[in-house]
Short mmCIF file of C-alpha atoms and ligand atoms in Angstrom, two decimals:
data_model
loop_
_atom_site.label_atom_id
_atom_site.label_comp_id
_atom_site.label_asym_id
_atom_site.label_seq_id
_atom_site.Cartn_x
_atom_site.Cartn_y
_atom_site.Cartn_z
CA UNK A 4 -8.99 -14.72 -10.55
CA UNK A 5 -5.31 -13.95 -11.89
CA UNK A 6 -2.17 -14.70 -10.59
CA UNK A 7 -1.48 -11.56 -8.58
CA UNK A 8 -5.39 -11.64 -7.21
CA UNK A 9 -4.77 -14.78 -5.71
CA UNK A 10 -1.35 -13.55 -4.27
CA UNK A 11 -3.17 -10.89 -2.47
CA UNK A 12 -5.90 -12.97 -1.03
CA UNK A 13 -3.49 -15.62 0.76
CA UNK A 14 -1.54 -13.26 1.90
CA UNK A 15 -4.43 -11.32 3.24
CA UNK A 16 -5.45 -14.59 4.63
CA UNK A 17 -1.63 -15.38 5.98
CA UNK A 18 -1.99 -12.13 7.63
CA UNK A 19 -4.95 -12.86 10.15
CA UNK A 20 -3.33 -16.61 11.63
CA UNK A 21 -2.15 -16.25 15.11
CA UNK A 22 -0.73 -19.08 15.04
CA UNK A 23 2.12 -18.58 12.24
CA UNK A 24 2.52 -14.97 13.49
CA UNK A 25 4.43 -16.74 16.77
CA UNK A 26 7.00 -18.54 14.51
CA UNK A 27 7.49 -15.75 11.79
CA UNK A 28 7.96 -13.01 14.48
CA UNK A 29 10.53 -15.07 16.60
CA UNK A 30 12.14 -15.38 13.07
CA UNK A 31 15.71 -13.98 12.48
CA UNK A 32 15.22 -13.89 8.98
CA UNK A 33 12.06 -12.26 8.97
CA UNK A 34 12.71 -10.13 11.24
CA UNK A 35 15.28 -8.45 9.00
CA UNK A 36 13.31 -8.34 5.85
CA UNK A 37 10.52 -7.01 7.60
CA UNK A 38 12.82 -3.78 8.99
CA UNK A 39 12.16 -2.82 5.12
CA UNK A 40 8.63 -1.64 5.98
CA UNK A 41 9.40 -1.50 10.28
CA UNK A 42 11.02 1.15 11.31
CA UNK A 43 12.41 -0.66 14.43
CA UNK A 44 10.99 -3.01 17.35
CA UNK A 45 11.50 0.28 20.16
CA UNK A 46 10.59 3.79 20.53
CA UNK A 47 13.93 4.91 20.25
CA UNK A 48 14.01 3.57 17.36
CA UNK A 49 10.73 5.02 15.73
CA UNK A 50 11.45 8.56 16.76
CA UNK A 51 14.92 8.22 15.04
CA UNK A 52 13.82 7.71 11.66
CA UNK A 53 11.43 10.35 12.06
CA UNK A 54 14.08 12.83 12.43
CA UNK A 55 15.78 10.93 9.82
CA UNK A 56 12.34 11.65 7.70
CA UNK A 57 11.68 15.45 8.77
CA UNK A 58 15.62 16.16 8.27
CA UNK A 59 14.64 14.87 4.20
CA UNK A 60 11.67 17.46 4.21
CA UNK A 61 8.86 15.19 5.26
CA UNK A 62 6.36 14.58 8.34
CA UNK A 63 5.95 11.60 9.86
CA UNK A 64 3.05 9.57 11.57
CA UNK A 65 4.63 6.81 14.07
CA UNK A 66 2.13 3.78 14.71
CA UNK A 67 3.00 1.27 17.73
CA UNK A 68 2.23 -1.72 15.76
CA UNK A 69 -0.86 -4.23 17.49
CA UNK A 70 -4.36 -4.83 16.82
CA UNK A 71 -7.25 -6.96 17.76
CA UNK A 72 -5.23 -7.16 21.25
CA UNK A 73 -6.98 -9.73 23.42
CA UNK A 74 -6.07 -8.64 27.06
CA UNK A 75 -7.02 -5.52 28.77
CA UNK A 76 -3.57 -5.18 30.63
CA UNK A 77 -1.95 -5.02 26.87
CA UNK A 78 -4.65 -2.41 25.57
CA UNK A 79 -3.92 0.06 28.67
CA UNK A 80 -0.15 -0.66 27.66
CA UNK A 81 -1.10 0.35 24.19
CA UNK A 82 -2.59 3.56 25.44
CA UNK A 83 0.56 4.52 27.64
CA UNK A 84 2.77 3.98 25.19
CA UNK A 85 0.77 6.35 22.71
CA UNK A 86 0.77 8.87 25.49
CA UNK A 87 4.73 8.60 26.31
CA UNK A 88 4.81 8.70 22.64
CA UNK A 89 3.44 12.10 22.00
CA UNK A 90 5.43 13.32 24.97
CA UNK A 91 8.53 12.61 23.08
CA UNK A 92 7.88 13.65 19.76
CA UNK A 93 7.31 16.74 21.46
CA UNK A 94 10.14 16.84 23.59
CA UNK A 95 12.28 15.93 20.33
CA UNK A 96 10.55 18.81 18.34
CA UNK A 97 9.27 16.33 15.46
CA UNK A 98 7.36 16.92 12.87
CA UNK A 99 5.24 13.80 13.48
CA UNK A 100 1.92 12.73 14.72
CA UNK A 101 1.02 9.39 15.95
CA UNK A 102 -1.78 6.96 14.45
CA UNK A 103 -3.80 4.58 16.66
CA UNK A 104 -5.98 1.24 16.06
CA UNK A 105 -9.23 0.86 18.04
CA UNK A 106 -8.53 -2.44 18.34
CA UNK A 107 -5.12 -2.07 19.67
CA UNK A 108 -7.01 -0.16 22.60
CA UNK A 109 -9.26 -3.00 23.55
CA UNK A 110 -12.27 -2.26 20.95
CA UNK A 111 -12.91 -6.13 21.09
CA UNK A 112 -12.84 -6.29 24.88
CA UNK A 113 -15.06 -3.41 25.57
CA UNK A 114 -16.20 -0.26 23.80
CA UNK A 115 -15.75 1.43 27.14
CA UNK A 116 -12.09 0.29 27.52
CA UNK A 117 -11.35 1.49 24.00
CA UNK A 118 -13.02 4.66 24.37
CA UNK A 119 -11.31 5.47 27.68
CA UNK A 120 -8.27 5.24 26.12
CA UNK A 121 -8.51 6.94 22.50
CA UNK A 122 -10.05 9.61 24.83
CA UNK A 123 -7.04 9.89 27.68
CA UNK A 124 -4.76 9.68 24.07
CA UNK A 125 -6.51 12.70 22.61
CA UNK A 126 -6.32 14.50 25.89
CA UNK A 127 -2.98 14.07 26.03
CA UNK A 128 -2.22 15.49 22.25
CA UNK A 129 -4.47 18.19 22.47
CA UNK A 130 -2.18 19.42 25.85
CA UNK A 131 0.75 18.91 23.56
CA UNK A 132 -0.33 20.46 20.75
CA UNK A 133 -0.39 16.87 18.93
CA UNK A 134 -2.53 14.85 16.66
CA UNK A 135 -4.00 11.43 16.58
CA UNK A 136 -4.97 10.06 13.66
CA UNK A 137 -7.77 6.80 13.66
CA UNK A 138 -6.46 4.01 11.33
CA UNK A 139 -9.72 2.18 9.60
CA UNK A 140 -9.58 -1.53 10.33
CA UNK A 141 -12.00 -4.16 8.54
CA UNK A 142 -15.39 -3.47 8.33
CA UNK A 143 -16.92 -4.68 10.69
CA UNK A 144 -15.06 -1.89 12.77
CA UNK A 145 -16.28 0.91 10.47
CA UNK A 146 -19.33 2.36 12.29
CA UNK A 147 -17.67 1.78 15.94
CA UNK A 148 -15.14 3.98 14.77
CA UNK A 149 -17.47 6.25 13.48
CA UNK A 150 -18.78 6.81 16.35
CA UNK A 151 -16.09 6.77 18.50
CA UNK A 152 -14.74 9.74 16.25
CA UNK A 153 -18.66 11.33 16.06
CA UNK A 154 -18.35 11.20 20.17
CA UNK A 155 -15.01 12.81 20.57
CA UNK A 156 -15.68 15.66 17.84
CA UNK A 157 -18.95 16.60 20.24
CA UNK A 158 -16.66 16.80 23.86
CA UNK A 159 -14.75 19.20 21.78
CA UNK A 160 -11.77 17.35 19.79
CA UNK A 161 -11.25 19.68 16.67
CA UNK A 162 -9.72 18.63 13.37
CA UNK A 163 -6.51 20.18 14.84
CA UNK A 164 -6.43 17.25 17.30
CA UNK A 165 -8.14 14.41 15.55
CA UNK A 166 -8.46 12.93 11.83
CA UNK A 167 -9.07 9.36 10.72
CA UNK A 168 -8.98 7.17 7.96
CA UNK A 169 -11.81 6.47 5.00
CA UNK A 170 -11.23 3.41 2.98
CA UNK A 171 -12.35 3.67 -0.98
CA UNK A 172 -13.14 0.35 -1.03
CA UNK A 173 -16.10 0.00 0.90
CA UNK A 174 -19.28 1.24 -0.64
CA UNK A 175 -20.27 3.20 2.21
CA UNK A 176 -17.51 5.66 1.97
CA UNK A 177 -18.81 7.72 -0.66
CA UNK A 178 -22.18 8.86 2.15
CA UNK A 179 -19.59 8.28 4.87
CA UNK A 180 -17.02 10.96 2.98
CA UNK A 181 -20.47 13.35 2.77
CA UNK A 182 -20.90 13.43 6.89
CA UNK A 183 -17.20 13.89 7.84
CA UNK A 184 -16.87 16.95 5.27
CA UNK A 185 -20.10 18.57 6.82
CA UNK A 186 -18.41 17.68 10.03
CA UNK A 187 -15.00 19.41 9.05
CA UNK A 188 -13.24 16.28 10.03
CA UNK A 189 -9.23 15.78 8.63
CA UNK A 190 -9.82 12.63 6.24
CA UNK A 191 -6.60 10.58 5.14
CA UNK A 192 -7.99 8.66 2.49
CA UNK A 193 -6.61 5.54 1.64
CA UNK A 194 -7.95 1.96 -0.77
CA UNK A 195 -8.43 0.05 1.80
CA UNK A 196 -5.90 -3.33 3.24
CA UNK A 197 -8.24 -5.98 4.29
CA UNK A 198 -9.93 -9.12 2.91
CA UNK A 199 -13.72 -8.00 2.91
CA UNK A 200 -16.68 -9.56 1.11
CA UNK A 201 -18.40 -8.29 -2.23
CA UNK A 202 -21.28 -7.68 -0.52
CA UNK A 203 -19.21 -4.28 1.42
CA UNK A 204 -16.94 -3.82 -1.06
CA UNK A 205 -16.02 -3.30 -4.37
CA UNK A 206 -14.07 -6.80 -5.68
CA UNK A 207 -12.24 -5.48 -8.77
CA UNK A 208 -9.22 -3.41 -8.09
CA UNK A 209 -10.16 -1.10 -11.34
CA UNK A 210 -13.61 -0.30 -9.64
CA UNK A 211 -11.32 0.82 -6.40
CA UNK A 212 -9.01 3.07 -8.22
CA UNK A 213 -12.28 4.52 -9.32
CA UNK A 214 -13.65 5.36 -6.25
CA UNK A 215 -10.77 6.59 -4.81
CA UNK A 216 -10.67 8.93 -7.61
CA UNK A 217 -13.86 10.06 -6.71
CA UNK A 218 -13.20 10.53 -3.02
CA UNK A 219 -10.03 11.85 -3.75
CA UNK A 220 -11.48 14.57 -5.97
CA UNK A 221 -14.37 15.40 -3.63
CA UNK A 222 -12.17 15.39 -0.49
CA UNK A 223 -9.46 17.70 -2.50
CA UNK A 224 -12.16 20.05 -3.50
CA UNK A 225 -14.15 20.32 0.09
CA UNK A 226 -11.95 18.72 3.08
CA UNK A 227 -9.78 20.36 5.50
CA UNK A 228 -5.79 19.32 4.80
CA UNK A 229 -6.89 16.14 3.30
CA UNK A 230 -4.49 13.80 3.36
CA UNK A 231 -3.81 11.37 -0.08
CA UNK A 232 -2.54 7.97 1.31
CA UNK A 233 -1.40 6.10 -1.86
CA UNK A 234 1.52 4.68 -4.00
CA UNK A 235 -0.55 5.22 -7.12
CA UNK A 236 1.44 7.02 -9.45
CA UNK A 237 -1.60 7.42 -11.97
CA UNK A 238 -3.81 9.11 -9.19
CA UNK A 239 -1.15 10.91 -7.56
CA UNK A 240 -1.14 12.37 -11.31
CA UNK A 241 -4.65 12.96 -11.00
CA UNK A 242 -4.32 15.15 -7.66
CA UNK A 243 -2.30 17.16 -8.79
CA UNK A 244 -3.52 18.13 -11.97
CA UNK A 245 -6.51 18.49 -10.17
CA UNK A 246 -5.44 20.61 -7.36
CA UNK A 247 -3.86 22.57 -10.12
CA UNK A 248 -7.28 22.86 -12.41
CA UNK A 249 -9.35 23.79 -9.23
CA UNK A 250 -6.38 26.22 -7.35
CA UNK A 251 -5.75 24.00 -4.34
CA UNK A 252 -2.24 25.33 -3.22
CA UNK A 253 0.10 22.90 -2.44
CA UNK A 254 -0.06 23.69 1.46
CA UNK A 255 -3.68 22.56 1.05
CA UNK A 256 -3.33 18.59 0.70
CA UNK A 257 -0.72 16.18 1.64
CA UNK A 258 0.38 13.45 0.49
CA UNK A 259 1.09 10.11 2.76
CA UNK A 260 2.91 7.24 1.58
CA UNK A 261 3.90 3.79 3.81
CA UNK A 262 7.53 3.71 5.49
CA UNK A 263 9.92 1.73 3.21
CA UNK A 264 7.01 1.67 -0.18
CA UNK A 265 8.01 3.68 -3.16
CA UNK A 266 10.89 5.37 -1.70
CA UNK A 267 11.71 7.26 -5.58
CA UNK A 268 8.38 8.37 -5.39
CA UNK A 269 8.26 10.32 -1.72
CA UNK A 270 11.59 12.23 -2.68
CA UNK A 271 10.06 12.92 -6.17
CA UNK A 272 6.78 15.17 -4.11
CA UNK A 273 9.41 16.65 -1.75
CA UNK A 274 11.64 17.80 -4.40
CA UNK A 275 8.58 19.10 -6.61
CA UNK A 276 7.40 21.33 -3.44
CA UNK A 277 4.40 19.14 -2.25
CA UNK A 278 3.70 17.69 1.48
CA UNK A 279 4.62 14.09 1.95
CA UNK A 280 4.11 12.53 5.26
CA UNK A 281 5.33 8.92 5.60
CA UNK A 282 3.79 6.25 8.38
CA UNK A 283 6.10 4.60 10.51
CA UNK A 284 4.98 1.59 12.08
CA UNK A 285 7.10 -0.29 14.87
CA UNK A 286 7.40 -2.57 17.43
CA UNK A 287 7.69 -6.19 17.98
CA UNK A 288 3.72 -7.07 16.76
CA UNK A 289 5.16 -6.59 13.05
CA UNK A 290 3.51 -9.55 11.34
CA UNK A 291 -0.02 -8.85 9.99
CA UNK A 292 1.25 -5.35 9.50
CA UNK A 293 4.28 -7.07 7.29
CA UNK A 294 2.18 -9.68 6.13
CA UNK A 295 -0.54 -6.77 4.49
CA UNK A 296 2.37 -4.97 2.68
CA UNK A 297 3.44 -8.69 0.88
CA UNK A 298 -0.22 -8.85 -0.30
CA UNK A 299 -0.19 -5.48 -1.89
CA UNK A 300 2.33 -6.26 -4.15
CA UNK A 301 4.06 -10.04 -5.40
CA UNK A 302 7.11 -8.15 -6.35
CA UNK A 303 7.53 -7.96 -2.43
CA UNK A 304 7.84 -11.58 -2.31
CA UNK A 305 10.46 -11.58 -5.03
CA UNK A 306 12.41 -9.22 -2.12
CA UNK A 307 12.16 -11.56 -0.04
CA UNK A 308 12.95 -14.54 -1.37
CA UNK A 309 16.23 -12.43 -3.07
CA UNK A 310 16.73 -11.76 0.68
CA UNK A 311 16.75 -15.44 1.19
CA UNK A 312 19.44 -16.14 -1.31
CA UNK A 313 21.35 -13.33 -0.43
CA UNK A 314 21.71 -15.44 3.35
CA UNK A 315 21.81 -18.86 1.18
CA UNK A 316 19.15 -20.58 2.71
CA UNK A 317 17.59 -20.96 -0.94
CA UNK A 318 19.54 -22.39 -4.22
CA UNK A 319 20.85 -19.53 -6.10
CA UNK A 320 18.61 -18.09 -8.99
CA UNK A 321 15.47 -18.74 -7.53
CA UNK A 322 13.33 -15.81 -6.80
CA UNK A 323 15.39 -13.10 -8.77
CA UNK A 324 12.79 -10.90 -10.39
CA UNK A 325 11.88 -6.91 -10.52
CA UNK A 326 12.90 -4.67 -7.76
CA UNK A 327 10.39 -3.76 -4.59
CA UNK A 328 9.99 -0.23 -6.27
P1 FDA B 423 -1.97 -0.01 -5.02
O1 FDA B 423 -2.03 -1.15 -4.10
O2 FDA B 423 -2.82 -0.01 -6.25
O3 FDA B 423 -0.48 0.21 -5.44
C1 FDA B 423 -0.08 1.19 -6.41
C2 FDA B 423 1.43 1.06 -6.62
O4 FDA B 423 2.10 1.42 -5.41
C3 FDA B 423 1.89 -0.37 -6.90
O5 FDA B 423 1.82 -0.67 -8.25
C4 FDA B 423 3.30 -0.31 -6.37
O6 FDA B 423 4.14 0.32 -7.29
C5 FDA B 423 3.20 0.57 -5.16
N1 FDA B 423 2.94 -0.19 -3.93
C6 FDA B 423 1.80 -0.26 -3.23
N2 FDA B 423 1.95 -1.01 -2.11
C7 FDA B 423 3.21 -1.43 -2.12
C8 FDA B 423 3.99 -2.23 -1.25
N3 FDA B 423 3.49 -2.76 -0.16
N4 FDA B 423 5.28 -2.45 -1.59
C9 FDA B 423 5.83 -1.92 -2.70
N5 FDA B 423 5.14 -1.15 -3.56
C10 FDA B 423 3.87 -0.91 -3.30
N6 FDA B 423 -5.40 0.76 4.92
C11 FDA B 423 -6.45 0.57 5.71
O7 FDA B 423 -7.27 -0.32 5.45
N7 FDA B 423 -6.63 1.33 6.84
C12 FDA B 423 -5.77 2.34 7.16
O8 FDA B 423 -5.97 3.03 8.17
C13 FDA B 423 -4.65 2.56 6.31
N8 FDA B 423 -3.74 3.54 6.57
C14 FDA B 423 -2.77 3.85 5.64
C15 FDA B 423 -1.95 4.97 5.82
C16 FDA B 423 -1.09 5.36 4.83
C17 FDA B 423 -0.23 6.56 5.02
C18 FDA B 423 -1.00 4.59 3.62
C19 FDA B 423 -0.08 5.00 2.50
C20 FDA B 423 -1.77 3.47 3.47
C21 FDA B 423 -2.65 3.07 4.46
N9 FDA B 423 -3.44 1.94 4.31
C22 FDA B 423 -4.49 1.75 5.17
C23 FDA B 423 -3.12 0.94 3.26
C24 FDA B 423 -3.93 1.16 2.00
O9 FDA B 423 -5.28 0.80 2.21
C25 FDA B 423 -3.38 0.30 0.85
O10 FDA B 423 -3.47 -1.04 1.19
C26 FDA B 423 -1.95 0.63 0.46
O11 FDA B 423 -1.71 2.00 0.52
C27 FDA B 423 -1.61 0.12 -0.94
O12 FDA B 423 -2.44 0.74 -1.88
P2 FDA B 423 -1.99 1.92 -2.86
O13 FDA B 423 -2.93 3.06 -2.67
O14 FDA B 423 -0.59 2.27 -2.68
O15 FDA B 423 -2.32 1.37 -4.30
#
């Protein structure tokens, strides 16, 4: 395993301990380096860098930041806030939709309890002419969300209302991809964030990048507004010459990229005429969120150590390498 390999995987690991998330999150420190990938610990907050975004040309998808929540009172919370959430992107006239984690809505507690509220959520966006996109957790949450999304689609929940997330690195995804394009179902498709065996999922990043590329292709070719959720310069390449080669317009795709991640990049697709929506997470449950974006890249750290300097908490010189981007 090399250097960077090993990065990932503790900070993957980092990422699920409840018990440091307590002392990073009360923080000061943290708390400011992490506003590089948080939009902001309120609503208010949230909904004013959307603007910011959709006044630069691009969409936005704001995510109340929680998962795996352990008390019922705090899923229900969850749910409200999604609702009062929609409510004012509408009221505000933003070009934004909100994404939601089963888990966040009590999945753990009670499949009832989660479905309840995903269901009350979609209610409320379909009145409001919004949309709710499904974030894909780890595995283990795969088929429950699945269903959940097979279950809403038969009460009647279009595409127009609700999409969700396919991960390229699971194996599955290539006969999952099949049943959500004969269902018409809005795909984002993304690599995949989570620490997950070799027995689900491929192990080698270059094996990945391959089956995105595959699921990328098919979804471009066959899915309805398919959304490309990646940093990849090489397959953002790929899409378009594709889209070009097969005579997908560019109002047929979009791209999504990751608040605060490859910032050059999102103005480069606006500028060249293509779709770019970014995802916004807040809120004050930052940490495995944060803790996911270190692990997908060890220049990351090097920010944040730089950060640390910068505040002189570290000797000078230490920790001065590339740029985040
Ligand atoms: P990859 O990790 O190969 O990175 C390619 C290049 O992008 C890097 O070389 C670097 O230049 C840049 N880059 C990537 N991440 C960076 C970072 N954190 N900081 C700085 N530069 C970075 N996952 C999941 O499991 N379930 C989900 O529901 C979602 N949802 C989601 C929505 C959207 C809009 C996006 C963009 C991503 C997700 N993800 C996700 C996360 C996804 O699975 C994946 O972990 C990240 O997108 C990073 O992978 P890339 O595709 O960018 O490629």
């Amino acid at each position: 395993m090399g250097l960077e390999e090993a990065l990932r995987r503790f900070f993957v690991f980092l990422s699920e301990r409840r018990d440091l998330k307590e002392w990073v999150t009360r923080n000061g420190w943290m708390r400011r380096v992490a506003r590089r990938f948080v939009a902001g610990e309120t609503r208010q907050e949230a909904l004013d860098v959307a603007a910011r975004l959709n006044a630069q040309g691009m969409a936005a998808t704001l995510n109340l930041l929680g998962e795996r929540t352990a008390r019922a009172e705090e899923a229900r919370a969850a749910a409200a806030a999604y609702r009062e959430l929609l409510s004012e992107i509408r009221r505000r006239q933003l070009l934004a939709d909100i994404a939601v984690k089963l888990t966040q809505l009590g999945l753990d507690l009670s499949w009832e309890l989660a479905e309840e509220s995903l269901r009350e959520i979609c209610a409320h966006a379909r009145h409001l002419g919004g949309f709710v996109w499904m974030d894909m957790e780890a595995s283990r949450y795969v088929e429950p969300t699945l269903h959940l999304y097979r279950g809403l689609r038969a009460s009647g929940y279009g595409p127009e209302v609700v999409g969700l997330a396919l991960q390229a690195y699971l194996y599955r995804s290539e006969q999952d991809l099949e049943e959500l394009l004969r269902l018409g179902a809005r795909v984002r498709l993304v690599k995949g964030a989570y620490a997950e065996p070799s027995r689900v999922a491929y192990p080698r990043k270059v094996e990945v990048d391959r089956a995105y590329v595959r699921l990328m292709e098919r979804l471009l070719q066959d899915g309805r507004q398919p959304a490309i959720a990646t940093h990849d310069e090489r397959i953002l390449g790929h899409a378009l010459r594709f889209a070009k080669a097969h005579g997908i317009l560019p109002d047929g795709f979009e791209f999504q990229m990751l608040y605060g991640v490859r910032r050059d990049l999102q103005a480069w697709i606006v500028r060249e005429g293509y779709r770019l929506r970014v995802y916004v997470p807040f809120g004050p449950d930052w940490y495995p969120y944060f803790m996911r974006r270190l692990a997908e890249r060890p220049a990351n750290v090097g920010f944040l150590l730089r950060s640390l300097v910068r505040e002189g908490r570290v000797p000078e010189g230490f920790g001065r390498s590339s740029g985040v981007e």
